[in-house]
Amino acid sequence: MENGTKKLNVSSLAVEQPLPKSKLWKIIMVASIAAGVQFGWVLQLSLLTPYVQLLGIPHKFASFIWLCGPISGMIVQPVVGYYSDNCSSRFGRRRPFIAAGAALVTIAVFLIGFAADLGHASGDPLGKGSKPRAIAVFVVGFWILDVANNMLQGPCRALLADLSGGKAGRMRTSNAFFSFFMAVGNVLGYAAGSYSRLYKIFPFSKTPACDIYCANLKSCFFIAVFLLLSLTILALTVVRENELPEKDEHEIDEKAGGGGKSKVPFFGEIFGALKDLPRPMWILLLVTCLNWIAWFPFFLYDTDWMAKEVYGGKVGDGRLYDLGVHAGALGLLLNSVVLGFMSLSVEFLGKKIGGVKRLWGILNFVLAVCMALTVLVTKVAEKSRQYDAHGTLMAPTSGVKIGALTLFAVLGIPLAVTFSVPFALASIFSSNAGSGQGLSLGVLNLAIVVPQMLVSIAGGPWDDLFGGGNLPGFIVGAVAAAASGILALTMLPSPPADAKLSTTMGGFH
């Protein structure tokens, strides 16, 4: 960093006493765990909203299930991160938390996949209608799953930082591999979700209480758990953690809130960081918040939109709804492929357009247009409905399908920027202000989880207010994306010209 800039506050002596760099293959093995985590995460995004409705949870209440993600993101990640920093286990600082997270994922997947079977065994009726026991099992499993995912991601990223030995180049490399394996997990997850006969690999998955859709979901989770456990066990078996220098006790006392007596230092640091945030970071938080208000309705209801509005299916009515869900998963697969290629081009395009903040602003308008176009695709699908000789509704025309899938694919372009630019700008702004990188990124995470909570609470009732369906939430997303674009172009400061953008993919658990 050039002379004249403020010196960064460091949270440990590890920066001053760099660790020896680990071999690249070790970093790749730890980063590969992201593929298993992301595989399970995209299954949640693409398949679980329709699944909860099959269990009898109304659409307007389904969004409340997703409150687990932001709540665990606000609490679990800071808590696990703090205790993994200070863990003195003979197995290492990060590895016990990674292993515990993988074990909890296994338990959660069992509860989610077998919720209908366990509910039926406990007295739930077969067929349509609410299944309260199955819902209870599912909710417990879902909350455990989100907590476990948060337990995994934070320590995995921290372990990559430890293995990088404090070297910036190796840090960029490890983050690039983590992003690559997240993209791999996306592709695998959406490919599995789009295949409607996966349950035949596990014939026992289809039961009287679990129909074909449920059996496919169960089979997807079986594969996800196998992938996650295989990658985690392999990585934790062959990769050992480096010994880190002891932290300065006086500095720990100060970060704990004075005197070292704070019982919740992680919350103290978060609130302290919010109090002293520079203006550029506040603007970044606002732009990021609006950006995620735009994204979350699509993340939560994309496959449900394809199944209901595009295909004209109804929950529990079988063929058309299931076909729509799998078509939506195919759209998300295309989205992930575009996302992967676009992620490699963000820095180049930013230079060509005149800066990454301008690129972010422009692509937020692309996001707004795509969200608004869901209304057009829906109306065209409704007008072009076709029925066979028996009066049975048929799948939408090829033109409607292509239009919907094109929207999914194009949305991968702004998504790549959403997963990279805000995190890079937070690092740049915090460096200029002399703030800690990790803490600043933790504060940025609040601008992601708070919108998720807002959408989870208000999304279902808002859609229900306008007669149900997903379009009202998508329209709000379009307005929020446009507002985010305007603020990014007019108020967000440009980063220094010599700041290099690292296109690191960020999660939103």
XYZ file of C-alpha atoms in Angstrom, residues 121-505:
385
model
C -45.579 -42.934 10.920
C -46.630 -40.542 13.709
C -50.206 -40.184 12.498
C -50.298 -37.763 9.563
C -52.871 -38.660 6.867
C -51.887 -39.544 3.317
C -52.907 -37.411 0.345
C -53.468 -33.675 0.231
C -53.959 -31.457 3.223
C -51.810 -30.259 6.079
C -49.384 -32.718 7.662
C -48.512 -31.085 11.001
C -46.117 -33.770 12.248
C -44.204 -33.821 8.984
C -44.059 -30.015 9.029
C -42.617 -30.055 12.557
C -39.906 -32.553 11.559
C -39.118 -30.575 8.421
C -38.811 -27.236 10.264
C -36.422 -28.726 12.846
C -34.329 -30.294 10.103
C -34.301 -27.118 8.039
C -33.091 -24.966 10.921
C -30.379 -27.487 11.762
C -29.305 -27.494 8.102
C -28.907 -23.724 7.914
C -27.035 -23.604 11.221
C -24.743 -26.396 9.973
C -24.081 -24.600 6.673
C -23.047 -21.491 8.578
C -20.822 -23.591 10.836
C -19.082 -24.944 7.745
C -18.541 -21.865 5.608
C -16.923 -19.531 8.131
C -14.271 -21.960 9.436
C -13.569 -23.201 5.889
C -12.749 -19.689 4.727
C -10.733 -19.071 7.901
C -8.768 -22.292 7.391
C -7.950 -21.211 3.833
C -6.633 -17.942 5.253
C -4.516 -19.861 7.776
C -3.102 -22.106 5.069
C -2.221 -19.082 2.934
C 0.431 -18.008 5.416
C -0.518 -14.349 5.289
C 0.517 -14.085 1.621
C -1.851 -11.924 -0.435
C -1.236 -13.823 -3.650
C -1.949 -17.169 -2.049
C -5.055 -15.693 -0.390
C -6.411 -14.612 -3.781
C -5.660 -18.060 -5.154
C -7.424 -19.848 -2.291
C -10.483 -17.597 -2.626
C -10.552 -18.205 -6.370
C -10.610 -21.959 -5.791
C -13.328 -21.576 -3.151
C -15.403 -19.626 -5.686
C -14.726 -22.210 -8.376
C -15.955 -25.058 -6.187
C -19.057 -23.054 -5.241
C -19.816 -22.838 -8.963
C -19.227 -26.590 -9.267
C -21.689 -27.169 -6.415
C -24.219 -24.913 -8.136
C -24.023 -26.837 -11.392
C -24.225 -30.239 -9.684
C -27.132 -29.182 -7.482
C -29.233 -27.658 -10.237
C -28.463 -30.547 -12.584
C -29.657 -33.016 -9.935
C -32.755 -30.923 -9.240
C -33.674 -30.775 -12.920
C -33.559 -34.557 -13.373
C -36.987 -36.009 -12.608
C -35.989 -39.709 -12.409
C -33.198 -39.491 -9.883
C -35.279 -41.394 -7.342
C -34.809 -44.578 -9.374
C -31.210 -44.708 -8.146
C -32.631 -45.075 -4.626
C -35.838 -47.136 -5.067
C -36.520 -47.140 -1.323
C -36.931 -43.333 -1.391
C -40.455 -43.555 -2.871
C -42.999 -44.533 -0.205
C -46.764 -44.163 0.313
C -46.110 -40.915 2.180
C -43.401 -39.675 -0.203
C -44.392 -39.257 -3.869
C -42.056 -38.977 -6.839
C -41.239 -35.304 -6.234
C -40.514 -35.999 -2.570
C -38.439 -39.062 -3.501
C -36.393 -37.013 -5.966
C -35.695 -34.416 -3.285
C -34.696 -37.165 -0.868
C -32.362 -38.699 -3.471
C -30.754 -35.316 -4.197
C -29.976 -34.878 -0.526
C -28.482 -38.384 -0.327
C -26.033 -37.446 -3.080
C -25.313 -34.059 -1.476
C -24.463 -35.656 1.869
C -22.242 -38.261 0.240
C -20.356 -35.531 -1.638
C -19.992 -33.293 1.410
C -18.855 -36.060 3.766
C -16.391 -37.459 1.216
C -14.783 -34.070 0.571
C -14.773 -33.088 4.256
C -13.300 -36.358 5.531
C -10.636 -36.355 2.819
C -9.660 -32.741 3.460
C -9.589 -32.978 7.250
C -7.661 -36.250 7.147
C -4.774 -35.124 4.970
C -4.628 -31.371 5.742
C -3.185 -30.245 9.035
C -3.547 -26.738 10.418
C -0.512 -24.533 10.813
C 0.430 -23.419 14.296
C -0.388 -19.739 14.668
C 1.525 -17.277 16.835
C -0.117 -16.340 20.110
C -2.324 -13.255 20.023
C -1.460 -10.203 22.025
C -3.521 -10.432 25.217
C -3.807 -6.662 25.627
C -5.234 -6.380 22.120
C -7.735 -9.173 22.808
C -8.873 -7.338 25.951
C -9.446 -4.158 23.962
C -11.378 -5.954 21.229
C -13.475 -7.675 23.866
C -14.800 -4.330 25.011
C -12.278 -3.256 27.620
C -10.775 -5.306 30.419
C -11.477 -8.563 28.620
C -14.711 -9.083 30.556
C -17.210 -8.923 27.714
C -19.137 -12.169 27.436
C -20.129 -11.523 23.829
C -17.109 -9.808 22.212
C -18.282 -10.658 18.714
C -21.429 -8.539 19.195
C -19.362 -5.797 20.787
C -17.113 -5.683 17.751
C -20.044 -5.605 15.328
C -21.769 -2.727 17.147
C -18.473 -0.892 17.505
C -17.815 -1.252 13.801
C -21.273 0.093 12.934
C -20.713 3.109 15.173
C -17.436 4.054 13.472
C -18.313 3.197 9.865
C -17.034 5.732 7.308
C -19.548 7.259 4.904
C -18.524 5.124 1.901
C -19.290 1.974 3.877
C -22.731 3.260 4.872
C -23.547 3.932 1.212
C -22.216 0.502 0.283
C -24.452 -1.095 2.921
C -27.498 0.743 1.546
C -26.775 -0.228 -2.070
C -26.113 -3.830 -1.023
C -29.294 -3.959 1.049
C -31.470 -2.809 -1.860
C -29.645 -5.189 -4.195
C -30.471 -8.190 -2.010
C -34.096 -7.085 -1.562
C -34.209 -7.463 -5.336
C -32.553 -10.875 -5.391
C -34.273 -12.739 -2.569
C -37.798 -12.960 -4.049
C -36.253 -14.606 -7.089
C -34.023 -16.916 -5.017
C -36.958 -18.074 -2.917
C -39.639 -18.455 -5.591
C -37.909 -18.932 -8.960
C -38.861 -22.598 -9.442
C -42.308 -22.002 -7.939
C -42.835 -19.183 -10.485
C -41.832 -21.470 -13.324
C -44.162 -24.221 -12.087
C -47.211 -22.021 -11.357
C -47.152 -18.957 -13.554
C -45.266 -20.320 -16.564
C -46.411 -23.955 -16.645
C -49.825 -23.324 -15.077
C -49.423 -26.149 -12.573
C -50.865 -26.403 -9.096
C -49.172 -27.659 -5.962
C -49.871 -31.344 -5.439
C -51.558 -31.813 -8.826
C -48.655 -33.726 -10.237
C -47.340 -33.565 -13.787
C -47.354 -29.888 -14.825
C -46.176 -28.532 -11.490
C -43.370 -31.088 -11.283
C -42.334 -30.362 -14.874
C -42.251 -26.656 -14.073
C -40.092 -27.159 -10.994
C -37.586 -29.227 -12.958
C -37.596 -26.667 -15.785
C -36.843 -24.012 -13.175
C -33.940 -26.086 -11.879
C -32.661 -26.308 -15.456
C -32.911 -22.527 -15.662
C -30.855 -22.212 -12.492
C -28.288 -24.572 -14.009
C -27.987 -22.231 -17.002
C -27.781 -19.325 -14.559
C -24.834 -20.997 -12.798
C -22.967 -21.614 -16.053
C -23.315 -17.942 -17.034
C -22.360 -16.976 -13.488
C -19.141 -18.987 -13.717
C -18.026 -17.410 -17.001
C -19.092 -13.918 -15.952
C -17.184 -14.179 -12.656
C -13.953 -14.460 -14.651
C -14.802 -11.292 -16.597
C -15.854 -8.865 -13.854
C -12.477 -7.165 -13.447
C -11.963 -6.862 -17.219
C -15.450 -5.424 -17.822
C -15.045 -3.029 -14.902
C -11.937 -1.559 -16.502
C -13.632 -1.253 -19.896
C -16.782 0.415 -18.540
C -14.986 2.870 -16.264
C -14.972 1.249 -12.848
C -16.559 -1.574 -10.924
C -19.098 0.663 -9.214
C -20.367 1.781 -12.633
C -20.510 -1.867 -13.752
C -22.502 -2.744 -10.620
C -24.909 0.139 -11.178
C -25.537 -0.737 -14.828
C -26.067 -4.419 -14.105
C -28.496 -3.575 -11.320
C -30.676 -2.079 -14.057
C -30.274 -5.322 -16.009
C -31.515 -7.120 -12.891
C -34.477 -4.728 -12.647
C -35.444 -5.304 -16.291
C -35.216 -9.082 -15.928
C -37.392 -9.064 -12.804
C -39.978 -6.898 -14.575
C -39.933 -9.175 -17.619
C -41.229 -12.045 -15.471
C -44.612 -10.303 -15.739
C -44.418 -10.295 -19.546
C -43.410 -13.972 -19.674
C -46.275 -14.856 -17.317
C -48.877 -12.986 -19.374
C -47.664 -14.551 -22.624
C -47.776 -17.989 -20.990
C -51.355 -17.402 -19.809
C -52.531 -16.273 -23.251
C -50.907 -19.206 -25.041
C -52.281 -21.991 -22.820
C -53.131 -25.104 -24.851
C -55.327 -28.075 -23.973
C -55.379 -31.574 -25.398
C -58.456 -33.411 -26.729
C -59.451 -34.409 -23.186
C -59.339 -30.844 -21.897
C -56.095 -31.364 -19.979
C -53.758 -28.386 -19.780
C -50.546 -28.919 -21.741
C -47.036 -27.632 -21.084
C -46.290 -24.102 -22.346
C -45.148 -23.475 -25.911
C -41.470 -23.623 -26.859
C -41.335 -19.839 -27.158
C -42.541 -19.349 -23.588
C -40.071 -21.915 -22.276
C -37.183 -20.298 -24.141
C -38.190 -16.856 -22.865
C -38.311 -18.009 -19.240
C -35.023 -19.932 -19.474
C -33.368 -16.934 -21.131
C -34.310 -14.790 -18.130
C -32.701 -17.330 -15.807
C -29.520 -17.347 -17.886
C -29.217 -13.556 -18.252
C -29.649 -13.109 -14.494
C -26.321 -14.908 -14.072
C -24.591 -11.746 -15.364
C -25.683 -9.336 -12.574
C -25.428 -12.163 -10.052
C -21.690 -12.513 -10.721
C -21.242 -8.844 -9.846
C -23.409 -9.189 -6.729
C -21.203 -12.056 -5.559
C -17.968 -10.108 -6.070
C -18.067 -6.310 -6.248
C -19.683 -5.494 -2.836
C -17.150 -7.685 -1.013
C -14.231 -6.151 -2.897
C -15.468 -2.594 -2.252
C -15.917 -3.367 1.458
C -12.289 -4.510 1.626
C -11.063 -1.399 -0.215
C -13.126 1.066 1.852
C -12.189 -0.595 5.135
C -8.491 -0.526 4.174
C -8.658 3.198 3.460
C -10.364 3.798 6.818
C -7.903 1.633 8.760
C -10.520 -0.952 9.699
C -10.140 -4.719 9.958
C -11.018 -6.690 6.833
C -12.836 -9.547 8.508
C -14.943 -7.295 10.680
C -15.897 -5.063 7.762
C -17.033 -8.067 5.739
C -19.009 -9.228 8.779
C -20.765 -5.859 8.880
C -21.456 -6.146 5.144
C -23.146 -9.472 5.840
C -25.751 -7.579 7.890
C -26.783 -5.775 4.684
C -27.466 -9.211 3.198
C -29.243 -11.015 6.035
C -31.482 -8.086 7.035
C -33.102 -7.941 3.551
C -33.469 -11.709 3.646
C -35.365 -11.444 6.925
C -37.532 -8.665 5.476
C -38.409 -10.709 2.398
C -38.997 -13.841 4.467
C -41.423 -12.058 6.793
C -43.235 -9.849 4.307
C -42.905 -11.813 1.060
C -45.711 -14.339 1.586
C -48.317 -11.898 2.984
C -47.400 -9.350 0.273
C -47.990 -11.889 -2.504
C -51.204 -13.040 -0.822
C -52.442 -9.434 -0.653
C -52.500 -9.358 -4.452
C -54.167 -12.722 -4.900
C -51.219 -15.053 -4.381
C -48.538 -16.016 -6.857
C -45.012 -14.707 -7.122
C -45.268 -11.647 -9.378
C -45.901 -9.037 -6.630
C -42.611 -9.955 -4.951
C -40.783 -9.869 -8.285
C -42.109 -6.360 -8.989
C -40.808 -5.163 -5.614
C -37.489 -6.741 -6.558
C -37.430 -4.812 -9.843
C -38.039 -1.504 -8.048
C -35.371 -2.279 -5.434
C -32.850 -3.215 -8.135
C -33.465 0.053 -9.987
C -33.043 2.040 -6.760
C -29.829 0.156 -6.022
C -28.520 0.971 -9.492
C -29.303 4.685 -9.127
C -27.538 4.910 -5.760
C -24.541 2.944 -7.034
C -24.072 5.327 -9.967
C -24.752 8.594 -8.124
C -23.672 8.200 -4.479
C -21.309 5.241 -4.148
C -17.685 6.459 -4.122
C -15.329 5.027 -6.711
C -12.509 2.905 -5.311
C -8.902 4.012 -5.926
C -7.823 3.476 -9.509
C -4.953 1.215 -8.501
C -7.140 -1.070 -6.349
C -7.277 -4.510 -7.866
C -10.665 -6.210 -7.805
C -10.735 -9.747 -6.528
C -13.799 -11.567 -7.856
C -14.516 -13.675 -4.827
C -17.914 -15.270 -4.648
